[in-house]
mmCIF file of C-alpha atoms and ligand atoms in Angstrom:
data_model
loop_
_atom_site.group_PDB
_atom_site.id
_atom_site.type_symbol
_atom_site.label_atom_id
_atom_site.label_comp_id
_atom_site.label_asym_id
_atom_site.label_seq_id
_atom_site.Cartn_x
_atom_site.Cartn_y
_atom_site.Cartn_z
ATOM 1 C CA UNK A 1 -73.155 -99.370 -8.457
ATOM 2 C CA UNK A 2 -71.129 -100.666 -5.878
ATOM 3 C CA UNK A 3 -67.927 -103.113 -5.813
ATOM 4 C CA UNK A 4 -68.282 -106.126 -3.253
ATOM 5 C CA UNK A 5 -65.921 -108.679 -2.033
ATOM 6 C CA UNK A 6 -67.823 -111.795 -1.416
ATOM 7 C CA UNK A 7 -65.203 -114.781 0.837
ATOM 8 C CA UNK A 8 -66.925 -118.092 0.296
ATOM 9 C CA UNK A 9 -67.989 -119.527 -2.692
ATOM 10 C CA UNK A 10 -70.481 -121.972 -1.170
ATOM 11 C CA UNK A 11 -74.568 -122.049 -1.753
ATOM 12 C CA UNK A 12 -74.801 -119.132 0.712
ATOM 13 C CA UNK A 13 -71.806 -117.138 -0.659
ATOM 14 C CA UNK A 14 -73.103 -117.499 -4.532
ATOM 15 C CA UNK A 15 -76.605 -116.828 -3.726
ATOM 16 C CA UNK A 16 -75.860 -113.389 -2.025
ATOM 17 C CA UNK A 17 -73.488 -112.612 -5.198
ATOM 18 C CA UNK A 18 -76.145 -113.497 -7.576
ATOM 19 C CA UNK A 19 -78.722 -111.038 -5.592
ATOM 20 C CA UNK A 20 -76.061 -108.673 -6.466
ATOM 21 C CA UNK A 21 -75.139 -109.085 -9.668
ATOM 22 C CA UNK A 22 -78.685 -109.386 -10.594
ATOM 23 C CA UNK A 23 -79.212 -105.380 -8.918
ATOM 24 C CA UNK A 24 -75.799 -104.517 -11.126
ATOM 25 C CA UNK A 25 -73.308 -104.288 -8.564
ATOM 26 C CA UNK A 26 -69.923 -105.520 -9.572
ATOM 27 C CA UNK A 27 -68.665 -109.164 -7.523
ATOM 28 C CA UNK A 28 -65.996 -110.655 -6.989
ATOM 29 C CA UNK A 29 -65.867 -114.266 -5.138
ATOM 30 C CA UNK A 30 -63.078 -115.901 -3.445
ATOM 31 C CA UNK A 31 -63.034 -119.792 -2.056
ATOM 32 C CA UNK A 32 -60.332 -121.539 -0.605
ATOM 33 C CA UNK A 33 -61.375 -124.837 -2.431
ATOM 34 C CA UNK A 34 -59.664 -126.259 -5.148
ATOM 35 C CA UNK A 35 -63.118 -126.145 -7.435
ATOM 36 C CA UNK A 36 -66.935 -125.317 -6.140
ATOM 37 C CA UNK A 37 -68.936 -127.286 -3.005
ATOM 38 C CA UNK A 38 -68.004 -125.832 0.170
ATOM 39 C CA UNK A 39 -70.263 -128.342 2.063
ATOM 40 C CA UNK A 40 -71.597 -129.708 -0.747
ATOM 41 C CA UNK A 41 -68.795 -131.117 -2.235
ATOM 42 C CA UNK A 42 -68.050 -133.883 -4.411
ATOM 43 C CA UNK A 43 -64.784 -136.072 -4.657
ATOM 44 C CA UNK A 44 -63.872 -138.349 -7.808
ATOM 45 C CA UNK A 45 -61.932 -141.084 -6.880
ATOM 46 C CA UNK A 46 -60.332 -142.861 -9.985
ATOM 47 C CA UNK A 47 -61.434 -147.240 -9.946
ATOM 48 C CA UNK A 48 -60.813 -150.014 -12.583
ATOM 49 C CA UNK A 49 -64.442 -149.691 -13.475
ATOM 50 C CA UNK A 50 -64.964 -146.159 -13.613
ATOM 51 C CA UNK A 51 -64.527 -142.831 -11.791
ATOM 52 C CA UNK A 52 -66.655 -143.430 -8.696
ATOM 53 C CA UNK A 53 -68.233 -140.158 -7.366
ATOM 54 C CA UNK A 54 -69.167 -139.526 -3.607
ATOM 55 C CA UNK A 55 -71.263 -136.597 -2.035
ATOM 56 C CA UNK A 56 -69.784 -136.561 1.352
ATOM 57 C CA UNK A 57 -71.135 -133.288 2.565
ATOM 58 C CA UNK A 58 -74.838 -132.926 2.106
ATOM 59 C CA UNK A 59 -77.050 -135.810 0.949
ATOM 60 C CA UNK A 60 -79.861 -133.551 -0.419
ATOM 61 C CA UNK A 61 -81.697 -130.455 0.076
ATOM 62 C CA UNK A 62 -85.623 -129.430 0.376
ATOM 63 C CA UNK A 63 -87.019 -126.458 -1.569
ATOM 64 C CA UNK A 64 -89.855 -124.877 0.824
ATOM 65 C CA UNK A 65 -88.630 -121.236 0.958
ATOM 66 C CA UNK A 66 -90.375 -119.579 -2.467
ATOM 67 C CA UNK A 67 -87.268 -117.664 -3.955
ATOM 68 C CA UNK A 68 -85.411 -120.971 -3.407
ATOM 69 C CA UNK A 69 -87.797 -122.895 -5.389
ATOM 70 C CA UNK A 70 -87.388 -120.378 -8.377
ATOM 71 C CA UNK A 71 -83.936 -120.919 -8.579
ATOM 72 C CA UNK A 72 -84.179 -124.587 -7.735
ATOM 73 C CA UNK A 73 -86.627 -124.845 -10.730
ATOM 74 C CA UNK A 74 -84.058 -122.930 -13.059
ATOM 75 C CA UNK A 75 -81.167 -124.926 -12.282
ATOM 76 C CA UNK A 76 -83.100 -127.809 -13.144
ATOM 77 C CA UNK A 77 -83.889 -126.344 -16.251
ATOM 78 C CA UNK A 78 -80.184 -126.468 -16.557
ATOM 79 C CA UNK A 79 -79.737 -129.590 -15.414
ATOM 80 C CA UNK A 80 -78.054 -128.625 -12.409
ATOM 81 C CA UNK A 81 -80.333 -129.938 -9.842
ATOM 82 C CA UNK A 82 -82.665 -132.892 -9.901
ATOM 83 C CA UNK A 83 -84.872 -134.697 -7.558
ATOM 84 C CA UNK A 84 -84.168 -137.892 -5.439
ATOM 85 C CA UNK A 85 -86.606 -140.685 -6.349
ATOM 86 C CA UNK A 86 -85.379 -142.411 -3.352
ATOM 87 C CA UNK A 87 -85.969 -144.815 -0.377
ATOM 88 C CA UNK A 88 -85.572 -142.706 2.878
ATOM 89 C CA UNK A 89 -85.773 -144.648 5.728
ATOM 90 C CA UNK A 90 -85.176 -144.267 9.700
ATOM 91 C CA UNK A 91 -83.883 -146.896 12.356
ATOM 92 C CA UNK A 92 -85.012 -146.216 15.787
ATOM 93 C CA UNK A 93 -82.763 -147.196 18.394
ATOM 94 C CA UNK A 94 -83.971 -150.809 18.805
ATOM 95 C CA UNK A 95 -83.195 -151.013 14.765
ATOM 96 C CA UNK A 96 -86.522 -150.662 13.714
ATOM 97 C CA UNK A 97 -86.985 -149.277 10.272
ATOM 98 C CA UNK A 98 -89.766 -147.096 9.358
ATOM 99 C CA UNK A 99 -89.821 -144.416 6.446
ATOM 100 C CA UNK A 100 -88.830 -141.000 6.510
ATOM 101 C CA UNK A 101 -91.467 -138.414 5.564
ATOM 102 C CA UNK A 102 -91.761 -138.265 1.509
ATOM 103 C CA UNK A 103 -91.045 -134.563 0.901
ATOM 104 C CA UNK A 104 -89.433 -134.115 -2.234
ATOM 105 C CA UNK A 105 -85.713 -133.791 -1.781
ATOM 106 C CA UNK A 106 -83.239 -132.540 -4.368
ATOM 107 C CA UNK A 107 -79.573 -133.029 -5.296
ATOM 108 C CA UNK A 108 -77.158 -131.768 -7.166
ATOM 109 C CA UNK A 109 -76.597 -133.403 -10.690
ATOM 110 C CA UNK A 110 -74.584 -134.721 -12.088
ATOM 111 C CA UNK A 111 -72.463 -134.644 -8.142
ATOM 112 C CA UNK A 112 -73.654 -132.517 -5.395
ATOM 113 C CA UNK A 113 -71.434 -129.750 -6.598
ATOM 114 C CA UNK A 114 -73.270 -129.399 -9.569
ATOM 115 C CA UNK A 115 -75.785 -126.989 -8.039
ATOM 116 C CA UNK A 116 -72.792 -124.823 -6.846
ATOM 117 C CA UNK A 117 -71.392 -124.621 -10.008
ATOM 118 C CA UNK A 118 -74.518 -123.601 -11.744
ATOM 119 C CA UNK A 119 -75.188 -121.114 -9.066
ATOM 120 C CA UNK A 120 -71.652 -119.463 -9.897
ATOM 121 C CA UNK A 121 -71.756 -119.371 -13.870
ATOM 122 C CA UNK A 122 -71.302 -115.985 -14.959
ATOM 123 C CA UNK A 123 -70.369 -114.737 -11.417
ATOM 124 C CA UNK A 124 -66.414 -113.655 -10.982
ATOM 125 C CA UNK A 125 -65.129 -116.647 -8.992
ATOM 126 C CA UNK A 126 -62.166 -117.557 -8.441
ATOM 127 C CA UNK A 127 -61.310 -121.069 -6.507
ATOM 128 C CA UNK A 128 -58.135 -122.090 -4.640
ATOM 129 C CA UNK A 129 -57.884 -118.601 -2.942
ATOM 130 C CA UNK A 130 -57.711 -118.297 1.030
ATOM 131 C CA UNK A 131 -58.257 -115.227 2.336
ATOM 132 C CA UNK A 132 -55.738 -114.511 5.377
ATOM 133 C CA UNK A 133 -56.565 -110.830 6.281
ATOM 134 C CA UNK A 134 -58.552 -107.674 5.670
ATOM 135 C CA UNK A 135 -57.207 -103.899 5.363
ATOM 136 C CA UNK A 136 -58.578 -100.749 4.993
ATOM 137 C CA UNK A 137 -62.658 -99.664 5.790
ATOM 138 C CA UNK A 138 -66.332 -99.078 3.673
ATOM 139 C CA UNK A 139 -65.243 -97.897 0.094
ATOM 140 C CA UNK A 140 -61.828 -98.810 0.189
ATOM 141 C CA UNK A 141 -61.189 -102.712 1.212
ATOM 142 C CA UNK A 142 -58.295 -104.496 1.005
ATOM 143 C CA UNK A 143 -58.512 -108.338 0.876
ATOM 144 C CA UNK A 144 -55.238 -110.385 1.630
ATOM 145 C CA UNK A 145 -54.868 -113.717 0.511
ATOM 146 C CA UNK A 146 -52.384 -116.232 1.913
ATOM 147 C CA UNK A 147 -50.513 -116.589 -1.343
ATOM 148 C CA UNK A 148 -48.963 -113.113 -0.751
ATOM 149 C CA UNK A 149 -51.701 -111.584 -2.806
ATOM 150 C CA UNK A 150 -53.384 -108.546 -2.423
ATOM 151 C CA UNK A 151 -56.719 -107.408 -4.296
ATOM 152 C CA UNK A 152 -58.658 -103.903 -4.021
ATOM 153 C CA UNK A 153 -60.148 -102.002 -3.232
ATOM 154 C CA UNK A 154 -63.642 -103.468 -2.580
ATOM 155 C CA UNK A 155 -66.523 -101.120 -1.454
ATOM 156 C CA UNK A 156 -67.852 -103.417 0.694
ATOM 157 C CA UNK A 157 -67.222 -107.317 1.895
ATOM 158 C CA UNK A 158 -69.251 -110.103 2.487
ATOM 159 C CA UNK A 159 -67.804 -113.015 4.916
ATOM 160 C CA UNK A 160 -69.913 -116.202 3.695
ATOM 161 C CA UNK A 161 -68.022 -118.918 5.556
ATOM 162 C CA UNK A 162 -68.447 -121.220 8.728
ATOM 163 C CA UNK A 163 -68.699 -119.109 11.823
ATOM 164 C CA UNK A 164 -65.183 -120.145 13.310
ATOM 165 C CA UNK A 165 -63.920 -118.598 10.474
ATOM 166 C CA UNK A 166 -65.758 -115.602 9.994
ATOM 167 C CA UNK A 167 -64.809 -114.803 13.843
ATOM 168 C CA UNK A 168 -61.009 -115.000 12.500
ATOM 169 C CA UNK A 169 -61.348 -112.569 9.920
ATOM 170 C CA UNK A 170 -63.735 -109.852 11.101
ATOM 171 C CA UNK A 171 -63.237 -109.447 14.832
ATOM 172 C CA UNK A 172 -60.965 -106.817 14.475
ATOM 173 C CA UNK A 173 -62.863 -105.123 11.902
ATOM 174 C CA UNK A 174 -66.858 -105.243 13.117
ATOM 175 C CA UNK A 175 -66.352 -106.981 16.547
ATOM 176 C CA UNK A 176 -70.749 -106.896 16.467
ATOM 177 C CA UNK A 177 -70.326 -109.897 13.818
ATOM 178 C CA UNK A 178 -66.802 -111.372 15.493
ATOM 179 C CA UNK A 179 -68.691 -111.652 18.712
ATOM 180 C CA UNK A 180 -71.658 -113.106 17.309
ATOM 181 C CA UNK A 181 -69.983 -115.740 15.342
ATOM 182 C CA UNK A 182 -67.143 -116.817 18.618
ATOM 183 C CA UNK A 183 -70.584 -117.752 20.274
ATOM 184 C CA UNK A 184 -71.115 -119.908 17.880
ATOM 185 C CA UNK A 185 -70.534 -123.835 17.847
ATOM 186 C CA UNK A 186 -70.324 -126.473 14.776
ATOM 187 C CA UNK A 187 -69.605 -129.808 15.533
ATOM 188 C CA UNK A 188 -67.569 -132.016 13.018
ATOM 189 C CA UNK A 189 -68.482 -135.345 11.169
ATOM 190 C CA UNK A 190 -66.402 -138.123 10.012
ATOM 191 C CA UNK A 191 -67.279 -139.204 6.748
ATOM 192 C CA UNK A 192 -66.628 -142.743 5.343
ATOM 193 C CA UNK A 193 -66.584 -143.103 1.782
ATOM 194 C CA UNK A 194 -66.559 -146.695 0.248
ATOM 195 C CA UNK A 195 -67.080 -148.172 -3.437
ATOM 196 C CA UNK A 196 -68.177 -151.387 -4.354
ATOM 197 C CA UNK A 197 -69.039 -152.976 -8.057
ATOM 198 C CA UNK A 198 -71.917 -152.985 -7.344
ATOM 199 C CA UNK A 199 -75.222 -151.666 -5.323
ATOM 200 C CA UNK A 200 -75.230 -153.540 -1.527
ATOM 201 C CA UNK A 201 -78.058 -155.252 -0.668
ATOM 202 C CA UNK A 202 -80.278 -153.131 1.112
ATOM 203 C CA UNK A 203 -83.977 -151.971 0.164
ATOM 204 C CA UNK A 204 -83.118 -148.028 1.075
ATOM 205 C CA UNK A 205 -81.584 -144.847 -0.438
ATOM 206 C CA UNK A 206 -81.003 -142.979 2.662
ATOM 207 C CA UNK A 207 -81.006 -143.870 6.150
ATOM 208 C CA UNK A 208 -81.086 -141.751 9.554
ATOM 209 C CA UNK A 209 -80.283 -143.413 12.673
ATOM 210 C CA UNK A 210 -81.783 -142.376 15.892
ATOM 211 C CA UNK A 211 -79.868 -143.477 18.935
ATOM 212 C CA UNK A 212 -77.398 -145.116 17.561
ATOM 213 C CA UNK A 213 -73.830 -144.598 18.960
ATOM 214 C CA UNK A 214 -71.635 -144.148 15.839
ATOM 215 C CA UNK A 215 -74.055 -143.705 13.273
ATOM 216 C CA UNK A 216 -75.705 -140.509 11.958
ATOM 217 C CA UNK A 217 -76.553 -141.167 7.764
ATOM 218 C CA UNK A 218 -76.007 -143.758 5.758
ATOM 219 C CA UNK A 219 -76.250 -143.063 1.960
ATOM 220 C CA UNK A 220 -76.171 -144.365 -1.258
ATOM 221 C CA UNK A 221 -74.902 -142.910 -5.013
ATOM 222 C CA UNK A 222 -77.173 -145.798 -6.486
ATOM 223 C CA UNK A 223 -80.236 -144.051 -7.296
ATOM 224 C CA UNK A 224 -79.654 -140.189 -7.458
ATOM 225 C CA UNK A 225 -79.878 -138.789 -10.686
ATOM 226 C CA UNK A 226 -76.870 -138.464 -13.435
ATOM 227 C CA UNK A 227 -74.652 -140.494 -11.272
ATOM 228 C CA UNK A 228 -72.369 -142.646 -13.193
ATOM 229 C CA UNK A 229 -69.396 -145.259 -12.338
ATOM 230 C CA UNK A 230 -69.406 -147.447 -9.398
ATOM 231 C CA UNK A 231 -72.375 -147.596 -6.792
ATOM 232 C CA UNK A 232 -70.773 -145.639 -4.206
ATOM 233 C CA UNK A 233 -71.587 -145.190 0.344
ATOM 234 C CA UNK A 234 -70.909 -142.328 2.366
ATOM 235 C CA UNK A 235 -71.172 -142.892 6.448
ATOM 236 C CA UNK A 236 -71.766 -140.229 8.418
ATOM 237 C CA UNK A 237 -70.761 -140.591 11.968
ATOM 238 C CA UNK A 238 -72.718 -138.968 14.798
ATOM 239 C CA UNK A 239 -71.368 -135.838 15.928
ATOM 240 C CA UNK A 240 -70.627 -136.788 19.552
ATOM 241 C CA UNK A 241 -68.976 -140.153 18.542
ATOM 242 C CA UNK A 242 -66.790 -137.406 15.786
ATOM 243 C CA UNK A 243 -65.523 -135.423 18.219
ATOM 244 C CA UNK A 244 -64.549 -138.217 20.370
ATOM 245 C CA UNK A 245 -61.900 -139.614 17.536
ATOM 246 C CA UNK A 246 -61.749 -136.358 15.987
ATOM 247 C CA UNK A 247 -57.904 -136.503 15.642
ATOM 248 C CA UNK A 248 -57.648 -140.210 14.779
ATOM 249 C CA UNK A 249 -56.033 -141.112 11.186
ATOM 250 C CA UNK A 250 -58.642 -141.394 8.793
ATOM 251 C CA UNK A 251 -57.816 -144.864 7.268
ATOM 252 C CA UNK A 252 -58.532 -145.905 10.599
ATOM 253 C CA UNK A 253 -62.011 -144.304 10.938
ATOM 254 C CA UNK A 254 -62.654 -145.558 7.155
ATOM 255 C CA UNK A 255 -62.212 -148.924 8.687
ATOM 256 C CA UNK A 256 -64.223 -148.693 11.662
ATOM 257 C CA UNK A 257 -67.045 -147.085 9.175
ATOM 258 C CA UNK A 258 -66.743 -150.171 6.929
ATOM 259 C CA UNK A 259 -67.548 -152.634 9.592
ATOM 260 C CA UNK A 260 -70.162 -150.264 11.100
ATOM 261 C CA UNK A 261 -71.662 -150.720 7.271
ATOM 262 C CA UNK A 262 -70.744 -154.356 6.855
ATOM 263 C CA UNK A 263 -73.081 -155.179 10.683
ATOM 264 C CA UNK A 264 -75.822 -153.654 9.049
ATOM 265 C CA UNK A 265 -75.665 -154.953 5.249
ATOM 266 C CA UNK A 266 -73.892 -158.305 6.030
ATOM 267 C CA UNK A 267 -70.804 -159.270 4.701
ATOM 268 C CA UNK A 268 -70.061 -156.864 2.012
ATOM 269 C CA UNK A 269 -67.722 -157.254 -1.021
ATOM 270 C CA UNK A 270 -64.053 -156.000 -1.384
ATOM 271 C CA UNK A 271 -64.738 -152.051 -1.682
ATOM 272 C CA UNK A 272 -62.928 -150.520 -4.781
ATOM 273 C CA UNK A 273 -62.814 -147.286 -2.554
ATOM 274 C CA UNK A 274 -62.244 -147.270 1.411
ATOM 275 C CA UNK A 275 -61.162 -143.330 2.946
ATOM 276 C CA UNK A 276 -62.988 -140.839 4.925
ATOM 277 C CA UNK A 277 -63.196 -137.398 5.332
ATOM 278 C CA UNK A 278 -63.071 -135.127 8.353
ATOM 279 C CA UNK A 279 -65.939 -131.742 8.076
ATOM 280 C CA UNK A 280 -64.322 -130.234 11.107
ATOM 281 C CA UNK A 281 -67.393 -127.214 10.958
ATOM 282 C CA UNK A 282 -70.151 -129.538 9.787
ATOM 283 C CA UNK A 283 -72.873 -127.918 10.945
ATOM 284 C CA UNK A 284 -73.840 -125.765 13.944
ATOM 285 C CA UNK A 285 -75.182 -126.606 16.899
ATOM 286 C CA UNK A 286 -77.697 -123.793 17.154
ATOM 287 C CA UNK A 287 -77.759 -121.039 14.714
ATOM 288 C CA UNK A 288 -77.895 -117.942 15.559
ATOM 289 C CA UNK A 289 -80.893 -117.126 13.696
ATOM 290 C CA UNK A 290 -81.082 -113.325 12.223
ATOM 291 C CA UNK A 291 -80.789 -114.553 8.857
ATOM 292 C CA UNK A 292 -77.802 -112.203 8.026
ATOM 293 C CA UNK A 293 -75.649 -109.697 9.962
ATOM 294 C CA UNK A 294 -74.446 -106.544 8.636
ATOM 295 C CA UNK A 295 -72.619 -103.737 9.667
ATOM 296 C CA UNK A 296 -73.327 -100.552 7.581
ATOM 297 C CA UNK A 297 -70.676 -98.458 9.328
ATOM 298 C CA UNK A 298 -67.528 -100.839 8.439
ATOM 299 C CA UNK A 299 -69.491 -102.167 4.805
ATOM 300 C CA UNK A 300 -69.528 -105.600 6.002
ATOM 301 C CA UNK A 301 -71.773 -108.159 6.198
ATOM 302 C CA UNK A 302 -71.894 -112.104 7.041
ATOM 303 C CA UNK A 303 -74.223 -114.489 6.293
ATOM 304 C CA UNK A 304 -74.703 -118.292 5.577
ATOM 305 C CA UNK A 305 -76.266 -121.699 7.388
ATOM 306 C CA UNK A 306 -75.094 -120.631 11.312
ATOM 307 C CA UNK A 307 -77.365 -117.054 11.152
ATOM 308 C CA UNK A 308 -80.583 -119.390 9.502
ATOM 309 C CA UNK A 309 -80.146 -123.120 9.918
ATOM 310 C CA UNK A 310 -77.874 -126.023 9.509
ATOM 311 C CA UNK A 311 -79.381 -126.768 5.989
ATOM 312 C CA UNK A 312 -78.230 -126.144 2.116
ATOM 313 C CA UNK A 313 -81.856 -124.120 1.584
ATOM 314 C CA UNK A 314 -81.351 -121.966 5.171
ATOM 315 C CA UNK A 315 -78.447 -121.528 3.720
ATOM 316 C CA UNK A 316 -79.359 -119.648 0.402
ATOM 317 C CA UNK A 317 -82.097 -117.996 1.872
ATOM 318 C CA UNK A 318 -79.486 -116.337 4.457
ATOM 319 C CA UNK A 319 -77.569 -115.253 1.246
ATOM 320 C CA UNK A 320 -80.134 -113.905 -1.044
ATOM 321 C CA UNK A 321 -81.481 -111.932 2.046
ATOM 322 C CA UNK A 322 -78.117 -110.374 2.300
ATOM 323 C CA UNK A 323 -77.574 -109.884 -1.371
ATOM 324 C CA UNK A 324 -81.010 -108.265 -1.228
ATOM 325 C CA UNK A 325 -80.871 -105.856 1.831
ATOM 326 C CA UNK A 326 -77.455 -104.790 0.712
ATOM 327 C CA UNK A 327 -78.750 -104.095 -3.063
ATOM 328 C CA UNK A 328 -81.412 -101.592 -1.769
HETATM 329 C C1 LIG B 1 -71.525 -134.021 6.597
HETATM 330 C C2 LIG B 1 -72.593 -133.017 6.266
HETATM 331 C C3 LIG B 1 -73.881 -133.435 5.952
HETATM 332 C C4 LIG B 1 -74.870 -132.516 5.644
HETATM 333 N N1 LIG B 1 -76.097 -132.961 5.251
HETATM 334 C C5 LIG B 1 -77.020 -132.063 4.832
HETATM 335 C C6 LIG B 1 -78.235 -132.515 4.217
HETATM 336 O O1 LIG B 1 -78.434 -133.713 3.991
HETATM 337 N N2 LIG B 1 -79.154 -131.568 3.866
HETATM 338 C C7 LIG B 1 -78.933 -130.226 4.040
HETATM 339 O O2 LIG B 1 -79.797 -129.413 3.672
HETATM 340 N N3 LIG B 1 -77.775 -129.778 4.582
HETATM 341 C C8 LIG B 1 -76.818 -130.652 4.959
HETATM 342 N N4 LIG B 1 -75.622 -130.214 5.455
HETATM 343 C C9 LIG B 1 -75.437 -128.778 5.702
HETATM 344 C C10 LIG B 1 -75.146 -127.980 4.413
HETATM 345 O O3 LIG B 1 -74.154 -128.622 3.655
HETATM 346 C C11 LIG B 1 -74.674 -126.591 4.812
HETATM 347 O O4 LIG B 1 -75.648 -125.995 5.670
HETATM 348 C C12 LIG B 1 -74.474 -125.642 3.620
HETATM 349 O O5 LIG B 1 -73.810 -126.269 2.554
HETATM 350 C C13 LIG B 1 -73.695 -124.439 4.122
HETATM 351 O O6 LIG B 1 -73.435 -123.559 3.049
HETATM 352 P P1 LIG B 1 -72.548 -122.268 3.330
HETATM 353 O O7 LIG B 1 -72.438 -121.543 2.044
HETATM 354 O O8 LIG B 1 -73.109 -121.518 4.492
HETATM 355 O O9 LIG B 1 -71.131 -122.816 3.822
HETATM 356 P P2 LIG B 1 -70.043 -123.691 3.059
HETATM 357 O O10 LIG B 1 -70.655 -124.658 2.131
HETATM 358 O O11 LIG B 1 -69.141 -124.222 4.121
HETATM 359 O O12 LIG B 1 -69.257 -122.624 2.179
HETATM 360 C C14 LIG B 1 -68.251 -121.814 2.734
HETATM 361 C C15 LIG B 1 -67.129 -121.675 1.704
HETATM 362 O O13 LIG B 1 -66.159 -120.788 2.237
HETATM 363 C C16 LIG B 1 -64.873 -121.229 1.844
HETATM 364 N N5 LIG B 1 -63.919 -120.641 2.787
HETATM 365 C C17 LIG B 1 -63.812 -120.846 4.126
HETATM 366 N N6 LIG B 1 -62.831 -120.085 4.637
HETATM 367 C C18 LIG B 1 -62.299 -119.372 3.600
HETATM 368 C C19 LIG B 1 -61.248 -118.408 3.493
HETATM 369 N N7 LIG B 1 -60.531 -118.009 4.546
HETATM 370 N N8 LIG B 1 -60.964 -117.900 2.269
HETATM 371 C C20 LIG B 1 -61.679 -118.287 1.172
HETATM 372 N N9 LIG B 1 -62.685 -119.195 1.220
HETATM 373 C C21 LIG B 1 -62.996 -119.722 2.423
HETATM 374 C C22 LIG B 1 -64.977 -122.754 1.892
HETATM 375 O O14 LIG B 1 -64.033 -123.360 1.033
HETATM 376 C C23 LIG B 1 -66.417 -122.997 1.416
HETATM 377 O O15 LIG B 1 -66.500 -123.279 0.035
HETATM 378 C C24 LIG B 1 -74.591 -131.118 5.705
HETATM 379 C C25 LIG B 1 -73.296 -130.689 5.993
HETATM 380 C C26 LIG B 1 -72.293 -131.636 6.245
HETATM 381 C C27 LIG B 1 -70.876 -131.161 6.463
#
């Protein structure tokens, strides 16, 4: 059985060490973060009332892809994962609201991350680990991490990451998956994150704004399952409108996100919790759409959302392919 590096510890890098692990190879994960999420993170941001708890990467997922359903269905089991009995509306661009198409849709419980962390129990992973460089070739890998650390050798290594960032590390390794991932875009999104006492008065869960020029998603904590603590916002900003004050402070995007909430909801209470968050690689523009890459000279392979779509599910599918074709 083989030894495999796996950087990234997000949906796509778990799912590809849990094909793995589940064919007997030997895995070892490394993430940069400070605990698991990747994209699908959740921050905990201390209030008088409570801990209030924002998703302020993905709102939700959909489970049409059959292997994803299996392990959808057993990390509900574990209470991992749980379904949205939400409101999901849209507002066209004259601000008409109709509703979003009722497919089930699924979150992490009892934050977003929760499905991330049940995907990694009883897989090596270690968190708060960047990975700088690579050394050496297939059989005998060297990973470098920007601590000074050095860990080896790894048979082979799997680059799970946003595309920017896999073209960083492998170029000079397998310049077939560099090249492919430098022609790849992801645009950012500013996130604003705001806490109240309680829920806002509007009649939705979730709403997607068509033509609108700053917003993208609005959505609320209110209703998801196992959330506790304050009911909490998170304002996505369109992608173009992000790039345009990409480099602005964020307490001054938080702002601007407030009022953007406050026009639609009315005049809204003090919030217990005003920042926002920058996802400089939120999601790509176009994926590049072979599922996976791998190179079976060099004993490296890539996968995640920008080789199958900019979704969490595209996203484990491109791993468990990867974790599957390498385990035959
Ligand atoms: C704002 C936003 C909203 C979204 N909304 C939705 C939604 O509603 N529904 C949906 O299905 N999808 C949504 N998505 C997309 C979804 O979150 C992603 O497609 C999916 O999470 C990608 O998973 P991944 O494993 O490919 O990448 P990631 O989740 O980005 O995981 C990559 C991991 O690699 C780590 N890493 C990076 N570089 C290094 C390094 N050098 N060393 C070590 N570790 C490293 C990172 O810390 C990260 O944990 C959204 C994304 C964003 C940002």
């Amino acid at each position: 059985m083989g030894s495999f590096a796996i950087i990234g510890a997000g949906i796509s890098g778990l799912a590809c060490g849990n094909a793995l692990a589940a064919a007997g190879h030997q895995v070892s994960l490394f993430d940069k973060g400070r605990g698991p999420g990747g994209r699908m993170s959740t921050r905990r941001v201390d209030t008088p009332i409570g801990q209030a708890h924002f998703d302020h990467g993905a709102q939700f997922f959909t489970e049409r892809d059959p292997d994803f359903q299996k392990a959808v269905s057993a990390l509900e089991a574990q209470g991992a994962v749980g379904l949205w009995r939400g409101q999901f509306v849209r507002f066209d661009s004259n601000g008409q609201q109709s509703t979003l198409g009722d497919e089930p849709r699924y979150v992490g419980t009892p934050g977003m991350n929760g499905i991330v962390r049940g995907l990694a129990t009883g897989l090596n992973t270690a968190w708060g680990m960047r990975v700088s460089t690579l050394s050496g070739q297939k059989g005998a890998w060297q990973v470098h991490f920007e601590s000074g650390e050095t860990l080896g050798p790894f048979d082979q290594v799997v680059c799970a990451v946003p595309a920017e960032q896999v073209s960083d590390l492998l170029s000079q390794h397998t310049p077939a998956i560099g090249d492919q991932a430098k022609a790849v875009r992801s645009l950012p999104c500013w996130a604003g994150l705001f806490a109240f006492e309680g829920p806002l008065k509007i009649d939705w869960d979730m709403a997607r704004f068509d033509g609108h020029p700053v917003l993208d998603v609005i959505s609320t904590s209110v209703n998801k399952p196992g959330r506790t603590g304050p009911a909490t916002y998170v304002v996505h900003g369109r992608a173009d409108w992000s790039i345009t004050h990409l480099e602005e402070a964020a307490d001054q995007i938080a702002s601007f996100l407030l009022q953007e909430l406050a026009a639609l909801c009315g005049p809204l209470p003090p919030p217990l919790v005003q920042s926002a968050h920058r996802w400089r690689y939120a999601r790509v523009e176009t994926s590049h759409g072979p599922g996976f890459l791998y190179d079976g000279v060099q004993g490296i392979g890539a996968c995640g959302d920008w080789l199958s779509g900019p979704r969490v599910e595209s996203a484990w599918v491109s791993g468990h392919h990867l974790g599957q074709a390498l385990s035959a």
